[in-house]
mmCIF file of C-alpha atoms and ligand atoms in Angstrom:
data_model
loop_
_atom_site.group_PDB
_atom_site.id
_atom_site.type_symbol
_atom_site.label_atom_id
_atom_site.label_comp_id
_atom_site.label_asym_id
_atom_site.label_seq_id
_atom_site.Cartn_x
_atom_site.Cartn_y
_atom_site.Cartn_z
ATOM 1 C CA UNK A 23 0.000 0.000 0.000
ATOM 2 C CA UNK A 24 2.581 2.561 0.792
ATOM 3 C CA UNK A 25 5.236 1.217 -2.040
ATOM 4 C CA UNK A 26 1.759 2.241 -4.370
ATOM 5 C CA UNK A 27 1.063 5.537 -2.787
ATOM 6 C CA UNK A 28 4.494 6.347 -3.249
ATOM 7 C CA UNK A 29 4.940 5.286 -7.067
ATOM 8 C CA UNK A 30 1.082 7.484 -7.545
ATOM 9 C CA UNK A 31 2.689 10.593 -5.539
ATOM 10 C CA UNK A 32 6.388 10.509 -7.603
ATOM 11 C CA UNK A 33 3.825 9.899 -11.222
ATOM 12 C CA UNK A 34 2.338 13.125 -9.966
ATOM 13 C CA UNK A 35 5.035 14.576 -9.323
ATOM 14 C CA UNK A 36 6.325 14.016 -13.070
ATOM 15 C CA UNK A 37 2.805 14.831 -14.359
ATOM 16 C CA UNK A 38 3.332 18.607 -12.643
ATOM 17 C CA UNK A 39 6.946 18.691 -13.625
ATOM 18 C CA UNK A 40 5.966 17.995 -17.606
ATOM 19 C CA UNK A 41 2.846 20.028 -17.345
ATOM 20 C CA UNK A 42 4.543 23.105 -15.311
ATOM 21 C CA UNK A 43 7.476 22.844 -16.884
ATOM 22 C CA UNK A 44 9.700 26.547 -18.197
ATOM 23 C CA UNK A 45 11.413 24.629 -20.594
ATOM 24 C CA UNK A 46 13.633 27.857 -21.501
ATOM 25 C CA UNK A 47 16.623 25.910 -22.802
ATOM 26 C CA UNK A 48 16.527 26.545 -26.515
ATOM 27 C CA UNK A 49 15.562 30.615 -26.019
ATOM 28 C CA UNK A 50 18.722 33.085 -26.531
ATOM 29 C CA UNK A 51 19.355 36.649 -26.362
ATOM 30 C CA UNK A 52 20.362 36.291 -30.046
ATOM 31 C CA UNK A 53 17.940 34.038 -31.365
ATOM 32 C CA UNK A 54 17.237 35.588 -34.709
ATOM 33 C CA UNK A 55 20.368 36.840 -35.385
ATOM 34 C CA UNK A 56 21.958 34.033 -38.124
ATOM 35 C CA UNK A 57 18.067 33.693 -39.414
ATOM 36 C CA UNK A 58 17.821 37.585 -39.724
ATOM 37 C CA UNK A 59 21.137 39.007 -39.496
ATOM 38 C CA UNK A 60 20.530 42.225 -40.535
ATOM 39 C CA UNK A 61 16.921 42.132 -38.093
ATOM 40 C CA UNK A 62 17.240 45.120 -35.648
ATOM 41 C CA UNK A 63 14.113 43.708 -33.918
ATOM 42 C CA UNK A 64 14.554 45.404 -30.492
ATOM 43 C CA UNK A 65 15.049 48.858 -32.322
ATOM 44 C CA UNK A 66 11.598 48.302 -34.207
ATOM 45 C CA UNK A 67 9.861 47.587 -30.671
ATOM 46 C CA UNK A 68 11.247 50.373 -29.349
ATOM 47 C CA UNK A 69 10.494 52.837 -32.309
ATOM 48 C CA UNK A 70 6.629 51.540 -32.179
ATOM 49 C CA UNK A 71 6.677 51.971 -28.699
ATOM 50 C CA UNK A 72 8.347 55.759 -28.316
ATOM 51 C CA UNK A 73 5.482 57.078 -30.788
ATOM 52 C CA UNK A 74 2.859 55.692 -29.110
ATOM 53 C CA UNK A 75 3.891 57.301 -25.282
ATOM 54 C CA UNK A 76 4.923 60.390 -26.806
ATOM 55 C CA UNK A 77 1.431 60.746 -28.597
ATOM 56 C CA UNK A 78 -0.287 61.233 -25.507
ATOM 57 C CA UNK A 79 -0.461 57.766 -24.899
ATOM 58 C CA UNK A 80 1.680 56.910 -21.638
ATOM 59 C CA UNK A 81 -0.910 54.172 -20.629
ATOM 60 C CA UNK A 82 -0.055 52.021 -23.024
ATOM 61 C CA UNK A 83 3.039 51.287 -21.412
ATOM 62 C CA UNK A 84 1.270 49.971 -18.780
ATOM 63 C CA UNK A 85 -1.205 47.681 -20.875
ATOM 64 C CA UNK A 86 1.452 46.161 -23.109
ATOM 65 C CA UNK A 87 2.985 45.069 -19.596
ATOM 66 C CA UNK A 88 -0.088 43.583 -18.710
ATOM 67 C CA UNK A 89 -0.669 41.703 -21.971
ATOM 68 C CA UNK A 90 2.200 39.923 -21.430
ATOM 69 C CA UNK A 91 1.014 38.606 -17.543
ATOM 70 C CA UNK A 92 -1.820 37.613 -19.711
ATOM 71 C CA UNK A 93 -0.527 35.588 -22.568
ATOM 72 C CA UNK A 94 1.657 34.154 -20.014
ATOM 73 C CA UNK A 95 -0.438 33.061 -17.394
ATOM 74 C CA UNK A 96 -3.166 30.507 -18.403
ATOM 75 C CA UNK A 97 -0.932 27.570 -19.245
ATOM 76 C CA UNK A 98 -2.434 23.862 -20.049
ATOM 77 C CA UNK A 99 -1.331 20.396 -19.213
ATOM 78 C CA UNK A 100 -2.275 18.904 -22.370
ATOM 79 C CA UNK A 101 0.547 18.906 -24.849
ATOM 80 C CA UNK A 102 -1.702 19.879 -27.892
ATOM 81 C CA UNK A 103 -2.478 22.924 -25.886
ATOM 82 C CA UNK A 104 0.493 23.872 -23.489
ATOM 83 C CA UNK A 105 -0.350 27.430 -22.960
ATOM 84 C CA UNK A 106 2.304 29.773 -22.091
ATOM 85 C CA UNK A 107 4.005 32.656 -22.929
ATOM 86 C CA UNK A 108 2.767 31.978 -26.467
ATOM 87 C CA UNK A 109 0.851 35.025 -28.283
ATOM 88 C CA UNK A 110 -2.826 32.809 -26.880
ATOM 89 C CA UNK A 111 -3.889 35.894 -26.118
ATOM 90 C CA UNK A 112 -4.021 37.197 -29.655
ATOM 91 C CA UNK A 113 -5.796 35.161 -31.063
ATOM 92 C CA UNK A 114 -9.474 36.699 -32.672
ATOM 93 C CA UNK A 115 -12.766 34.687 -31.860
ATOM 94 C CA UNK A 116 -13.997 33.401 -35.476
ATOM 95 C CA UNK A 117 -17.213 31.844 -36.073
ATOM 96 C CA UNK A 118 -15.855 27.826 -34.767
ATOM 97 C CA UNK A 119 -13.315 29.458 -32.144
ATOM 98 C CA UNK A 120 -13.664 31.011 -29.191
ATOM 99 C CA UNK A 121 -10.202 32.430 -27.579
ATOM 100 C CA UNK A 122 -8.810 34.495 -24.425
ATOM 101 C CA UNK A 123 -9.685 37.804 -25.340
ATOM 102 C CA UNK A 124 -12.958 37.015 -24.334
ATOM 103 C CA UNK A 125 -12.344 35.660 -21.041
ATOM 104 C CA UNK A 126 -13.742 37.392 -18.049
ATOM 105 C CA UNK A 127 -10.220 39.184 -16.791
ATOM 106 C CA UNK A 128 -9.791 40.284 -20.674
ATOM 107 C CA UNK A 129 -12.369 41.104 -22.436
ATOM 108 C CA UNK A 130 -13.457 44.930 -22.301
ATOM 109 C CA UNK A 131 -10.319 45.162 -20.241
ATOM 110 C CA UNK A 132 -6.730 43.986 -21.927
ATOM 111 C CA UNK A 133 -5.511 46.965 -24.417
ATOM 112 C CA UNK A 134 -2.389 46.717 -26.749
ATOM 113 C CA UNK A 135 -3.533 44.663 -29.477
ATOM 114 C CA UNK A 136 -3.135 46.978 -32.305
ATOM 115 C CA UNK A 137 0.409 48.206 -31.045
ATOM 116 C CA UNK A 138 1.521 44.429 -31.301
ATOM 117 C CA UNK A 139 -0.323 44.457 -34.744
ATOM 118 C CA UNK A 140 1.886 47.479 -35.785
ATOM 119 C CA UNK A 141 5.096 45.943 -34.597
ATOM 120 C CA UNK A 142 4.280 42.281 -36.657
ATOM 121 C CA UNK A 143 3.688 44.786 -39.803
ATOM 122 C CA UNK A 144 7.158 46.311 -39.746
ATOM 123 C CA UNK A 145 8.941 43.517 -38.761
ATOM 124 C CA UNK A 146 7.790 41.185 -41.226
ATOM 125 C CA UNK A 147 8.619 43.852 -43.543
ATOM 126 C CA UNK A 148 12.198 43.361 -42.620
ATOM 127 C CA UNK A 149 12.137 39.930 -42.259
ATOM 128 C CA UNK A 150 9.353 37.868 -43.427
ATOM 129 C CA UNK A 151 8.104 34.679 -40.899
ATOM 130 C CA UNK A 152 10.920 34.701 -38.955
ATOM 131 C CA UNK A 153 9.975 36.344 -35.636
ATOM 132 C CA UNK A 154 7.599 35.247 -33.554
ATOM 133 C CA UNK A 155 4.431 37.521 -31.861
ATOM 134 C CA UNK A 156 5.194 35.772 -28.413
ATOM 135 C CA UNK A 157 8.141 37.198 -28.543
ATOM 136 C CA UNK A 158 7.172 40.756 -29.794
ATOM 137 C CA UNK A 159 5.079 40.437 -26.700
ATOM 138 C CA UNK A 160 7.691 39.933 -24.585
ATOM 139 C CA UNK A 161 10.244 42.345 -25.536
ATOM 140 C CA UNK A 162 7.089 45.371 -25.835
ATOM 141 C CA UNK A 163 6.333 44.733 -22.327
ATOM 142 C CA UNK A 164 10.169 45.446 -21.198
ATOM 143 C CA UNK A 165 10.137 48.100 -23.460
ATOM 144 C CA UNK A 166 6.671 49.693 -21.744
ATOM 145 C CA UNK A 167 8.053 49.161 -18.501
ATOM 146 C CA UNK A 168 11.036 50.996 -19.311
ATOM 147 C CA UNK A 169 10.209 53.429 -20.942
ATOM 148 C CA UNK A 170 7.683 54.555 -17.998
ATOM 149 C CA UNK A 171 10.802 55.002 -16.348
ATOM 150 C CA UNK A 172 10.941 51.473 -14.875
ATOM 151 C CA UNK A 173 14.219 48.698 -15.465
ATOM 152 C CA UNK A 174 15.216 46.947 -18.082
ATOM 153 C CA UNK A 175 16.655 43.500 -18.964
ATOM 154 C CA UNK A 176 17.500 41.314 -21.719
ATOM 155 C CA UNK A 177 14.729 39.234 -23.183
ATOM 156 C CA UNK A 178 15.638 35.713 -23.909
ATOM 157 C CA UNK A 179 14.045 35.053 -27.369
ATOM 158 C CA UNK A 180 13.076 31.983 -29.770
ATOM 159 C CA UNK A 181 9.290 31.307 -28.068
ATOM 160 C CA UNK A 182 7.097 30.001 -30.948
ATOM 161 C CA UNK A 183 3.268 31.321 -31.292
ATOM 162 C CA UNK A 184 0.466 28.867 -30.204
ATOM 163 C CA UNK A 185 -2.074 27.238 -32.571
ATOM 164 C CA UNK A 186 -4.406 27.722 -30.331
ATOM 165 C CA UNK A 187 -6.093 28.858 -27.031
ATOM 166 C CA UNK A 188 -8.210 28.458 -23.889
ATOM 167 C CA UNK A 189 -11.097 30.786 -22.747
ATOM 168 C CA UNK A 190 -11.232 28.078 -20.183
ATOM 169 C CA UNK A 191 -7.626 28.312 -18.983
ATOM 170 C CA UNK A 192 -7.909 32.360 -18.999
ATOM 171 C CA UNK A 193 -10.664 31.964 -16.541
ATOM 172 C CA UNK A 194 -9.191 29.801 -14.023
ATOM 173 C CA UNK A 195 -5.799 30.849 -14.142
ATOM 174 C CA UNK A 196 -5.620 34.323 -14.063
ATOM 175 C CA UNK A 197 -5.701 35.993 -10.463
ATOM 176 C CA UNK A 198 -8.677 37.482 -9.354
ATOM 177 C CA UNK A 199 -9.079 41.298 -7.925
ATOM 178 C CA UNK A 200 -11.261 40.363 -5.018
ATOM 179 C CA UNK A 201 -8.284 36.654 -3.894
ATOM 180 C CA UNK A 202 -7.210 36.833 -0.532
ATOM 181 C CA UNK A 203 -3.192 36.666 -0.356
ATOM 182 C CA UNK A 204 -3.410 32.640 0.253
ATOM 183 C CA UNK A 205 -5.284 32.632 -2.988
ATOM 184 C CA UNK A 206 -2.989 34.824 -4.448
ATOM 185 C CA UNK A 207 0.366 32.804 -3.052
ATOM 186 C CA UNK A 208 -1.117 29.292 -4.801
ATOM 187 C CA UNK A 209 -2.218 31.496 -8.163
ATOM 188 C CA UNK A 210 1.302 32.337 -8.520
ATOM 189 C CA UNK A 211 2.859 28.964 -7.009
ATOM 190 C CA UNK A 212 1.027 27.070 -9.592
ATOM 191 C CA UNK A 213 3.616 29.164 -12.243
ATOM 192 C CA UNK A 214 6.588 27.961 -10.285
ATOM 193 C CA UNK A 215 6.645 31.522 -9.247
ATOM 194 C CA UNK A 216 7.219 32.253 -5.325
ATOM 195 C CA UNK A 217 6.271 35.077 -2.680
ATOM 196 C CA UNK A 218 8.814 37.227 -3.446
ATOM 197 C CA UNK A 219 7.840 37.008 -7.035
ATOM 198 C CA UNK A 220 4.953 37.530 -7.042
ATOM 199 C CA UNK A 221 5.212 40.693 -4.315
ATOM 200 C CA UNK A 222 7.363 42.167 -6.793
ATOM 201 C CA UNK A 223 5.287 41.819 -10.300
ATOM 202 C CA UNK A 224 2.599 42.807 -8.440
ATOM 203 C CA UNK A 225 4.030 46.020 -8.136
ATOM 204 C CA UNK A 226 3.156 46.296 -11.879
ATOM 205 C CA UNK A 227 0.548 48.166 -10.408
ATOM 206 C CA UNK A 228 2.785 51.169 -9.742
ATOM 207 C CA UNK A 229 1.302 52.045 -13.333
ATOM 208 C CA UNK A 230 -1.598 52.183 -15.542
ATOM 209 C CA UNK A 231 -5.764 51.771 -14.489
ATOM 210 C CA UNK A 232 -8.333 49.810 -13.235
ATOM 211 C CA UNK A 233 -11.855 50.176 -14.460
ATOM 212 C CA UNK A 234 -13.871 51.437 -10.893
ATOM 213 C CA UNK A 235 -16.197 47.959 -11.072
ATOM 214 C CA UNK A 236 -12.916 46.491 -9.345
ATOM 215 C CA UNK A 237 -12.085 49.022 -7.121
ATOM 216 C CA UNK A 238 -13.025 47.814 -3.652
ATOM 217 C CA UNK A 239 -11.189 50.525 -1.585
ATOM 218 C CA UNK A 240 -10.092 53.553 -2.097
ATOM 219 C CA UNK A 241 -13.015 54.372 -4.401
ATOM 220 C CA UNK A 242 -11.931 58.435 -4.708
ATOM 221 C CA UNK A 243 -11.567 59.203 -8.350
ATOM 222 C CA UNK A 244 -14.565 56.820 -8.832
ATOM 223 C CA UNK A 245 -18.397 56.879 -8.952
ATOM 224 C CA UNK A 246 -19.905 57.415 -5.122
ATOM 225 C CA UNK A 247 -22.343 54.720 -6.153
ATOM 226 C CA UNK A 248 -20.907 50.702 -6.592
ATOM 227 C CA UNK A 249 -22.916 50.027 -10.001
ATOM 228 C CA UNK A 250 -22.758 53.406 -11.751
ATOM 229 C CA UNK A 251 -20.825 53.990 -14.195
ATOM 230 C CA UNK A 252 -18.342 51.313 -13.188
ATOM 231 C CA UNK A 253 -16.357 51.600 -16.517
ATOM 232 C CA UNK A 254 -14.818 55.102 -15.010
ATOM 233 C CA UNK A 255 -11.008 54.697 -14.532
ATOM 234 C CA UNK A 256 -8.945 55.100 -11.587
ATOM 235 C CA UNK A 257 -4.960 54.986 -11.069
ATOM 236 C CA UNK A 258 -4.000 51.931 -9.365
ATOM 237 C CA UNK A 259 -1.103 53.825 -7.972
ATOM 238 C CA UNK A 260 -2.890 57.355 -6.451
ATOM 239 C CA UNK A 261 0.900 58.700 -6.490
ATOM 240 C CA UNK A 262 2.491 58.475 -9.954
ATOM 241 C CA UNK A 263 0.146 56.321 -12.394
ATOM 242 C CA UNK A 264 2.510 56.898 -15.384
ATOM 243 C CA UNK A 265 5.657 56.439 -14.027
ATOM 244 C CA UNK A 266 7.103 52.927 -13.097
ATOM 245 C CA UNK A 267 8.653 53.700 -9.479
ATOM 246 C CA UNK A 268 7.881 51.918 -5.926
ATOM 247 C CA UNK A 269 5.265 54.524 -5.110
ATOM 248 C CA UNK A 270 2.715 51.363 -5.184
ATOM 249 C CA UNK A 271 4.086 49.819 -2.137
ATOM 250 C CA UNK A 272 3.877 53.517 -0.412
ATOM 251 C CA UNK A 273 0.161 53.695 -1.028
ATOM 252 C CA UNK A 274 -0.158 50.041 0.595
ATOM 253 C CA UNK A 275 1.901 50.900 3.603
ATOM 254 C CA UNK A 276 -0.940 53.923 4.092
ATOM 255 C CA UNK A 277 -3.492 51.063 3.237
ATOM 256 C CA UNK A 278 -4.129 53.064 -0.251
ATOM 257 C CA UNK A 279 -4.818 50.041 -2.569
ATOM 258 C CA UNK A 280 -7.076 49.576 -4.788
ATOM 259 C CA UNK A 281 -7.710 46.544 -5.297
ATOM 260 C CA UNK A 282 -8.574 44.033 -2.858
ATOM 261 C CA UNK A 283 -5.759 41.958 -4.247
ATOM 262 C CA UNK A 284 -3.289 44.758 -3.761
ATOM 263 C CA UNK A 285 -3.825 45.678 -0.220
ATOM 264 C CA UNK A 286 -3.660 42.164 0.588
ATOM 265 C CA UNK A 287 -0.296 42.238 -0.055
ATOM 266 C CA UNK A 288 0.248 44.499 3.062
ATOM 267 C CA UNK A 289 -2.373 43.519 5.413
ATOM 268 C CA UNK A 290 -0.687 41.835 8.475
ATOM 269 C CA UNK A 291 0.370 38.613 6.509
ATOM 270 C CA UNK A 292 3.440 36.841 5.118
ATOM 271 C CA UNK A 293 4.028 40.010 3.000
ATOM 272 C CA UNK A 294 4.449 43.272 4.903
ATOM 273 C CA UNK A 295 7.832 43.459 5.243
ATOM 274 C CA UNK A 296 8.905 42.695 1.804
ATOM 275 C CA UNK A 297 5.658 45.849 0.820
ATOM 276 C CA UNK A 298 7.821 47.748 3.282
ATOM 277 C CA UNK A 299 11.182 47.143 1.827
ATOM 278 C CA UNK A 300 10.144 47.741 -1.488
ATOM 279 C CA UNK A 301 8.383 50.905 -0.375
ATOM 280 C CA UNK A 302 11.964 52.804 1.026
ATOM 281 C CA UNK A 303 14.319 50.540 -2.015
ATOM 282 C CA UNK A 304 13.216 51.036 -5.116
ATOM 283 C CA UNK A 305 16.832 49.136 -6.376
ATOM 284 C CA UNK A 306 15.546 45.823 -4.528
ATOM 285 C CA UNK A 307 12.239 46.260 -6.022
ATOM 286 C CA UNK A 308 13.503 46.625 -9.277
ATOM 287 C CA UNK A 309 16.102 43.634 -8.817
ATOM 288 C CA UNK A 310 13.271 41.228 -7.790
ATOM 289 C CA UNK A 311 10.897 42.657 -10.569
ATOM 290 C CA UNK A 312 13.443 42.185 -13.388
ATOM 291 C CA UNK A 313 14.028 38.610 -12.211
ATOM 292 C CA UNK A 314 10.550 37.580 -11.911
ATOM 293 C CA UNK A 315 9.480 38.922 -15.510
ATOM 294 C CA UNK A 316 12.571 37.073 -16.879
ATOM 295 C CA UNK A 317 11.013 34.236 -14.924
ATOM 296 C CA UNK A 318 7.580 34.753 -16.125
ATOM 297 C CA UNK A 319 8.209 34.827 -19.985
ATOM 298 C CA UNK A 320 10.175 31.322 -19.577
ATOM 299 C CA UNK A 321 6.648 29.478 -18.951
ATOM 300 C CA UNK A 322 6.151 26.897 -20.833
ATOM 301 C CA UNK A 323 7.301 28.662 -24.053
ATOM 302 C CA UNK A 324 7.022 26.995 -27.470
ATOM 303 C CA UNK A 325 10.066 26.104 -28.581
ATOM 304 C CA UNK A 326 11.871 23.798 -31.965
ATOM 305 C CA UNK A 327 9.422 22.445 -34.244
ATOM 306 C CA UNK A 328 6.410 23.095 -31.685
ATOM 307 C CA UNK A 329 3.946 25.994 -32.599
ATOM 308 C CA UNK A 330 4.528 28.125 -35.620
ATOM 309 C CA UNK A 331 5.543 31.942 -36.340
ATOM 310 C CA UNK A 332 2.060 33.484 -37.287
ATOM 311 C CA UNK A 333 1.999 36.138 -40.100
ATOM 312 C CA UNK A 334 -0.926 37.504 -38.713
ATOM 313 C CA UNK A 335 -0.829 37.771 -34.865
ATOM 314 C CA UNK A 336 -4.568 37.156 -34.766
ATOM 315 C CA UNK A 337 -4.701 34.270 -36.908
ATOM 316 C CA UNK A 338 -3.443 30.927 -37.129
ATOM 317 C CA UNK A 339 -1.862 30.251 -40.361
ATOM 318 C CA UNK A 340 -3.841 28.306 -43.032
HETATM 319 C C1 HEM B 416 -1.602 39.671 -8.328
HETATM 320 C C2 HEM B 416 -2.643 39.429 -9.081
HETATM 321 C C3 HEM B 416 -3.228 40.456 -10.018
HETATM 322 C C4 HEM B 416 -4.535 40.831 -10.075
HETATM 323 C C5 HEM B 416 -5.681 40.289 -9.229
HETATM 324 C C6 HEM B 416 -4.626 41.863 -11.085
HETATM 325 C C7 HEM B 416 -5.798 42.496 -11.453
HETATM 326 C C8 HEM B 416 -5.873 43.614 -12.255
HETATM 327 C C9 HEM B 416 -7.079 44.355 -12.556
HETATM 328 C C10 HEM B 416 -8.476 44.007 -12.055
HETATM 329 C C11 HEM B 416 -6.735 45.409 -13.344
HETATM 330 C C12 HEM B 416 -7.678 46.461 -13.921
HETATM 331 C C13 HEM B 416 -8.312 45.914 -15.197
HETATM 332 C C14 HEM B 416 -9.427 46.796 -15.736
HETATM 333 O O1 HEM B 416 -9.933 47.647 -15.036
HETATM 334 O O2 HEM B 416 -9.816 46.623 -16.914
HETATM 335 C C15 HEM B 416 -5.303 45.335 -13.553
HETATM 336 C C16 HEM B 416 -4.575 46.250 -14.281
HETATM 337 C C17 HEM B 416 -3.221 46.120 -14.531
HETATM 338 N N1 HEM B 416 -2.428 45.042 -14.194
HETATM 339 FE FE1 HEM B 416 -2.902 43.597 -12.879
HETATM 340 N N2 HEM B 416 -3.383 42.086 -11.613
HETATM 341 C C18 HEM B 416 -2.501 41.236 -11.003
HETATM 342 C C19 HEM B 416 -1.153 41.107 -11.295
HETATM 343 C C20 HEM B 416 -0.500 41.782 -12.302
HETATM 344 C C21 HEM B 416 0.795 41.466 -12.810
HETATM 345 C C22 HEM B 416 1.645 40.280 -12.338
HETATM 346 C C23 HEM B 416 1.095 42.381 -13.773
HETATM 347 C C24 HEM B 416 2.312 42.495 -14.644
HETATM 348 C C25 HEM B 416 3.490 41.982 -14.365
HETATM 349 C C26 HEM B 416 -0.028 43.292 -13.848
HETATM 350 C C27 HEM B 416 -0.086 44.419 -14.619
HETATM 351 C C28 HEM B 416 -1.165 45.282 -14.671
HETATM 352 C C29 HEM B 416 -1.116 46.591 -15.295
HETATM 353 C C30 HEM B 416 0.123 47.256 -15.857
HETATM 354 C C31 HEM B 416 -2.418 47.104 -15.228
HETATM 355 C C32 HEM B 416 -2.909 48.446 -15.810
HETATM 356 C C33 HEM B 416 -3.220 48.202 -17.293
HETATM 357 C C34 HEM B 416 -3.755 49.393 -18.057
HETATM 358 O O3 HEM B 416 -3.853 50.508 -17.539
HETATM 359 O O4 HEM B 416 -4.112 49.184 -19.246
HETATM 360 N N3 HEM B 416 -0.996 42.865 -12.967
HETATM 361 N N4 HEM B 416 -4.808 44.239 -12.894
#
């Protein structure tokens, strides 16, 4: 009995390990660079990326950074659709398909799309079905974060684009606003990302909006009433909402969050003195956030001969 409890505990053990695995090996810094030498991929990214901020629109910073949480997140166990850091997300509903823009945490909600769309367009007018949109992903949400005045790093590239996607998966994995920190903890654990990790992406927050329906406390900039007008925006950092800094932890310490999920990162649990470090060391926040991005993009990625380099972000190729 205990020699077969044992043998069912280690199979489940592999199961997780295959299903959870950030099989990262085969993704380099210079990934493209024999298939595309003369590719200046990062400089495209960046180019699409300046024009937007500087036309008025610092926000998107923020959202591309999101997107990326998003396409990461929901992640399968079943091989045919291991879900990952894998352009899912940009996939278009068509009449016998329904995707993860839809999904409750994205629809109405995730922004970016046509920014990626402009990035594909001049890249594959450099170099034609070479680079992948998970990886345009990746490397716009560094560049957002930066150029809000947050760090930078260097992306690890070569992820390949999913064939498909999982409303289902979107649901159930992505975190949401109203978890308690326990719920938060296992959301995040599940990723093979820890605590600390997920302290410090949270602090993604230091920028960009939240729609006031998920605002559960400090309701200020939104509608007295719960129910009106709950499309209204708010900051999600009252300090600076377009500049990446460690203001976010601040407005926790003075129990300023927004979101439910927020403040219970600094609401006498396991996390309060990390919310406080970050809050007077904005170098340690960075450090960890930096680290835990890189760690985030290496989830399950598609890698080899798996997936395929879309031409079209939003479609599958015929
Ligand atoms: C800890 C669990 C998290 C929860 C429950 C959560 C939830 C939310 C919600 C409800 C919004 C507002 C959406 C809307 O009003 O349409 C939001 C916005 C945002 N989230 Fe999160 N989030 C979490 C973690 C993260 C992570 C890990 C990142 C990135 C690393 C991130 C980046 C952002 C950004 C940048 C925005 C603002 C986007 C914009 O203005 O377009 N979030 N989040």
């Amino acid at each position: 009995m205990a020699s077969a409890n044992a043998g069912r505990s280690s199979f489940l053990l592999l199961a997780l390990l295959l299903c959870f695995s950030t099989a990262h090996g085969q993704l380099s810094e210079t990934f493209y660079s024999s298939a595309c030498p003369s590719l200046n991929l990062t400089g495209i990214v960046n180019r699409v990326l300046r024009s937007e901020l500087s036309n008025g629109n610092q926000r998107m910073g923020a959202s591309l950074l999101r997107l990326f949480f998003h396409d990461c997140f929901p992640q399968g166990c079943d091989a045919s659709v291991l879900l990952g850091c894998d352009a899912s997300i940009l996939l278009d509903d068509t009449g016998s398909f329904t995707g993860e823009k839809t999904a409750f945490p994205n629809v109405n909600s995730v922004r970016g799309y046509e920014v990626i769309d402009q990035i594909k367009t001049n890249v594959e007018a450099a170099c034609p079905g070479i680079v992948s949109c998970a990886d345009i992903v990746a490397l716009a949400a560094r560049d957002g974060t930066f150029l809000l005045g947050g760090p930078t790093w260097n992306v690890s590239l070569g992820r390949r684009d999913s064939t498909t996607a999982s409303w289902s998966q979107a649901n159930s994995d992505l975190p949401n606003p109203a978890s308690s920190l326990a719920t938060l903890l296992a959301a995040f654990g599940n990723k093979g990302l820890n605590a600390t990790d997920m302290t410090a992406l949270s602090g993604a927050h230091t920028v960009g909006f939240t729609q006031c329906q998920f605002a559960k406390l400090r309701r200020s900039n939104c509608p007295r009433t719960k129910g009106v007008n709950d499309t209204v925006l708010a900051p999600l950092d009252v300090q600076t909402q377009v500049t990446f800094d460690n203001a976010y932890y601040g407005d926790l310490t003075k129990y300023k969050g927004l979101l439910h999920s927020d403040q219970e990162l600094y609401n006498g649990g396991s996390q309060d003195a990390l919310v406080k470090k970050y809050s007077s060391n904005s170098a340690a926040f960075f450090a960890d956030f930096v680290a835990a991005m890189i760690k985030m993009g290496n989830i399950s990625p598609l890698t080899g001969a798996d997936g395929q380099i879309r031409a079209n972000c939003r479609v599958v190729n015929n």
